[in-house]
């Protein structure tokens, strides 16, 4: 027997724009973004919060979109990879990752990029240990992690210009 939950109206700010959407309270943020709003940058990987491919910023904190239910979005600010260019820190991270050829296939790129941006939003000069911790919940199956960590360190240097 399938029990259908009624939809609720959820209002939040997405990439700087007000959004009002009807959703089931338990519907995952990643599904709202991809299936209802057409934003495909957040990827569905493991679906249980272990791979980082669905990472978005919620009030400037990196969160797994597969673990955030719709009802938790009311009044919040959500930033996806599609809106990251609005933030100076986001631009610095995207530039460093691009220039450093940090990724091969790119499936994991949005998650790593958003996680690194969240770190720079809360800490302007993070140590290598902080970078490793911030990126620790993200899986890349292509590059190993050396190019990603090098590019993350370059992002810190670039972001010094953000201030």
GROMACS .gro file of C-alpha atoms in nm:
model
  163
    1UNK     CA    1   0.000   0.000   0.000
    2UNK     CA    2   0.137   0.338  -0.100
    3UNK     CA    3   0.058   0.637   0.118
    4UNK     CA    4   0.071   0.968  -0.064
    5UNK     CA    5   0.163   1.276   0.133
    6UNK     CA    6  -0.014   1.598   0.042
    7UNK     CA    7   0.196   1.870  -0.114
    8UNK     CA    8   0.294   2.179   0.079
    9UNK     CA    9   0.407   2.513  -0.056
   10UNK     CA   10   0.772   2.580   0.016
   11UNK     CA   11   0.925   2.925  -0.026
   12UNK     CA   12   1.300   2.981  -0.040
   13UNK     CA   13   1.563   3.178  -0.228
   14UNK     CA   14   1.740   2.982  -0.500
   15UNK     CA   15   2.051   3.136  -0.654
   16UNK     CA   16   1.930   3.482  -0.556
   17UNK     CA   17   1.573   3.440  -0.685
   18UNK     CA   18   1.262   3.378  -0.477
   19UNK     CA   19   1.106   3.038  -0.543
   20UNK     CA   20   0.768   2.903  -0.443
   21UNK     CA   21   0.712   2.537  -0.517
   22UNK     CA   22   0.458   2.270  -0.429
   23UNK     CA   23   0.631   1.960  -0.297
   24UNK     CA   24   0.584   1.667  -0.066
   25UNK     CA   25   0.734   1.759   0.272
   26UNK     CA   26   0.975   1.465   0.251
   27UNK     CA   27   1.079   1.526  -0.111
   28UNK     CA   28   1.457   1.560  -0.139
   29UNK     CA   29   1.612   1.893  -0.233
   30UNK     CA   30   1.820   1.729  -0.506
   31UNK     CA   31   1.501   1.598  -0.667
   32UNK     CA   32   1.330   1.937  -0.645
   33UNK     CA   33   1.629   2.097  -0.814
   34UNK     CA   34   1.667   1.841  -1.089
   35UNK     CA   35   1.311   1.726  -1.158
   36UNK     CA   36   1.103   2.034  -1.081
   37UNK     CA   37   1.336   2.330  -1.135
   38UNK     CA   38   1.553   2.196  -1.418
   39UNK     CA   39   1.884   2.253  -1.240
   40UNK     CA   40   2.097   1.948  -1.317
   41UNK     CA   41   2.428   2.051  -1.155
   42UNK     CA   42   2.364   1.863  -0.832
   43UNK     CA   43   2.407   1.498  -0.921
   44UNK     CA   44   2.241   1.196  -0.764
   45UNK     CA   45   2.513   0.954  -0.664
   46UNK     CA   46   2.472   0.736  -0.359
   47UNK     CA   47   2.147   0.892  -0.234
   48UNK     CA   48   2.255   0.847   0.130
   49UNK     CA   49   2.488   1.143   0.188
   50UNK     CA   50   2.820   0.967   0.140
   51UNK     CA   51   2.949   1.072  -0.203
   52UNK     CA   52   2.899   1.450  -0.209
   53UNK     CA   53   2.779   1.467  -0.568
   54UNK     CA   54   2.451   1.634  -0.467
   55UNK     CA   55   2.612   1.904  -0.254
   56UNK     CA   56   2.449   2.248  -0.247
   57UNK     CA   57   2.482   2.545  -0.014
   58UNK     CA   58   2.198   2.608   0.227
   59UNK     CA   59   2.251   2.939   0.402
   60UNK     CA   60   2.616   2.918   0.286
   61UNK     CA   61   2.671   2.577   0.449
   62UNK     CA   62   2.753   2.276   0.230
   63UNK     CA   63   2.479   2.015   0.259
   64UNK     CA   64   2.394   1.694   0.078
   65UNK     CA   65   2.085   1.767  -0.130
   66UNK     CA   66   1.980   1.404  -0.099
   67UNK     CA   67   1.942   1.447   0.278
   68UNK     CA   68   1.755   1.780   0.289
   69UNK     CA   69   1.376   1.738   0.282
   70UNK     CA   70   1.160   2.006   0.123
   71UNK     CA   71   1.003   2.114   0.451
   72UNK     CA   72   1.349   2.223   0.577
   73UNK     CA   73   1.384   2.477   0.295
   74UNK     CA   74   1.121   2.725   0.409
   75UNK     CA   75   1.281   3.072   0.427
   76UNK     CA   76   1.632   2.943   0.352
   77UNK     CA   77   1.887   3.046   0.088
   78UNK     CA   78   1.999   2.772  -0.150
   79UNK     CA   79   2.293   2.808  -0.386
   80UNK     CA   80   2.365   2.550  -0.654
   81UNK     CA   81   2.657   2.524  -0.891
   82UNK     CA   82   2.446   2.715  -1.144
   83UNK     CA   83   2.434   3.018  -0.911
   84UNK     CA   84   2.783   2.996  -0.764
   85UNK     CA   85   2.924   3.265  -0.993
   86UNK     CA   86   2.731   3.523  -0.789
   87UNK     CA   87   2.980   3.476  -0.504
   88UNK     CA   88   3.339   3.601  -0.524
   89UNK     CA   89   3.454   3.289  -0.338
   90UNK     CA   90   3.265   3.071  -0.583
   91UNK     CA   91   3.427   3.241  -0.880
   92UNK     CA   92   3.772   3.197  -0.723
   93UNK     CA   93   3.712   2.825  -0.663
   94UNK     CA   94   3.570   2.764  -1.011
   95UNK     CA   95   3.864   2.945  -1.167
   96UNK     CA   96   4.124   2.755  -0.964
   97UNK     CA   97   3.962   2.417  -1.032
   98UNK     CA   98   3.936   2.493  -1.403
   99UNK     CA   99   4.291   2.625  -1.437
  100UNK     CA  100   4.424   2.332  -1.235
  101UNK     CA  101   4.241   2.071  -1.444
  102UNK     CA  102   4.119   1.929  -1.116
  103UNK     CA  103   3.858   1.697  -1.266
  104UNK     CA  104   3.832   1.450  -1.550
  105UNK     CA  105   3.472   1.346  -1.607
  106UNK     CA  106   3.324   1.629  -1.399
  107UNK     CA  107   3.051   1.430  -1.223
  108UNK     CA  108   3.193   1.516  -0.881
  109UNK     CA  109   3.300   1.870  -0.973
  110UNK     CA  110   2.990   2.059  -0.851
  111UNK     CA  111   3.005   1.894  -0.509
  112UNK     CA  112   3.375   1.961  -0.456
  113UNK     CA  113   3.335   2.317  -0.584
  114UNK     CA  114   3.046   2.398  -0.352
  115UNK     CA  115   3.215   2.237  -0.051
  116UNK     CA  116   3.532   2.439  -0.110
  117UNK     CA  117   3.329   2.757  -0.152
  118UNK     CA  118   3.147   2.691   0.175
  119UNK     CA  119   3.483   2.653   0.347
  120UNK     CA  120   3.606   2.985   0.206
  121UNK     CA  121   3.285   3.158   0.310
  122UNK     CA  122   3.352   3.068   0.673
  123UNK     CA  123   3.734   3.071   0.673
  124UNK     CA  124   3.932   3.302   0.446
  125UNK     CA  125   4.265   3.127   0.496
  126UNK     CA  126   4.200   2.761   0.574
  127UNK     CA  127   4.488   2.529   0.648
  128UNK     CA  128   4.547   2.215   0.441
  129UNK     CA  129   4.386   2.007   0.717
  130UNK     CA  130   4.073   2.224   0.694
  131UNK     CA  131   4.060   2.176   0.317
  132UNK     CA  132   4.098   1.799   0.351
  133UNK     CA  133   3.821   1.791   0.610
  134UNK     CA  134   3.585   2.005   0.401
  135UNK     CA  135   3.639   1.786   0.095
  136UNK     CA  136   3.654   1.460   0.288
  137UNK     CA  137   3.296   1.356   0.224
  138UNK     CA  138   3.334   1.378  -0.154
  139UNK     CA  139   3.421   1.092  -0.383
  140UNK     CA  140   3.602   1.124  -0.715
  141UNK     CA  141   3.649   0.808  -0.914
  142UNK     CA  142   3.866   0.959  -1.189
  143UNK     CA  143   4.154   1.175  -1.076
  144UNK     CA  144   4.273   1.057  -0.743
  145UNK     CA  145   4.272   1.362  -0.524
  146UNK     CA  146   4.608   1.530  -0.583
  147UNK     CA  147   4.487   1.764  -0.858
  148UNK     CA  148   4.176   1.853  -0.657
  149UNK     CA  149   4.378   1.935  -0.344
  150UNK     CA  150   4.629   2.140  -0.546
  151UNK     CA  151   4.346   2.337  -0.707
  152UNK     CA  152   4.179   2.386  -0.368
  153UNK     CA  153   4.502   2.537  -0.232
  154UNK     CA  154   4.515   2.762  -0.540
  155UNK     CA  155   4.156   2.866  -0.469
  156UNK     CA  156   4.260   2.981  -0.122
  157UNK     CA  157   4.533   3.196  -0.279
  158UNK     CA  158   4.289   3.336  -0.537
  159UNK     CA  159   4.033   3.406  -0.269
  160UNK     CA  160   4.270   3.633  -0.081
  161UNK     CA  161   4.173   3.874  -0.357
  162UNK     CA  162   3.802   3.826  -0.267
  163UNK     CA  163   3.828   4.050   0.040
   0.00000   0.00000   0.00000
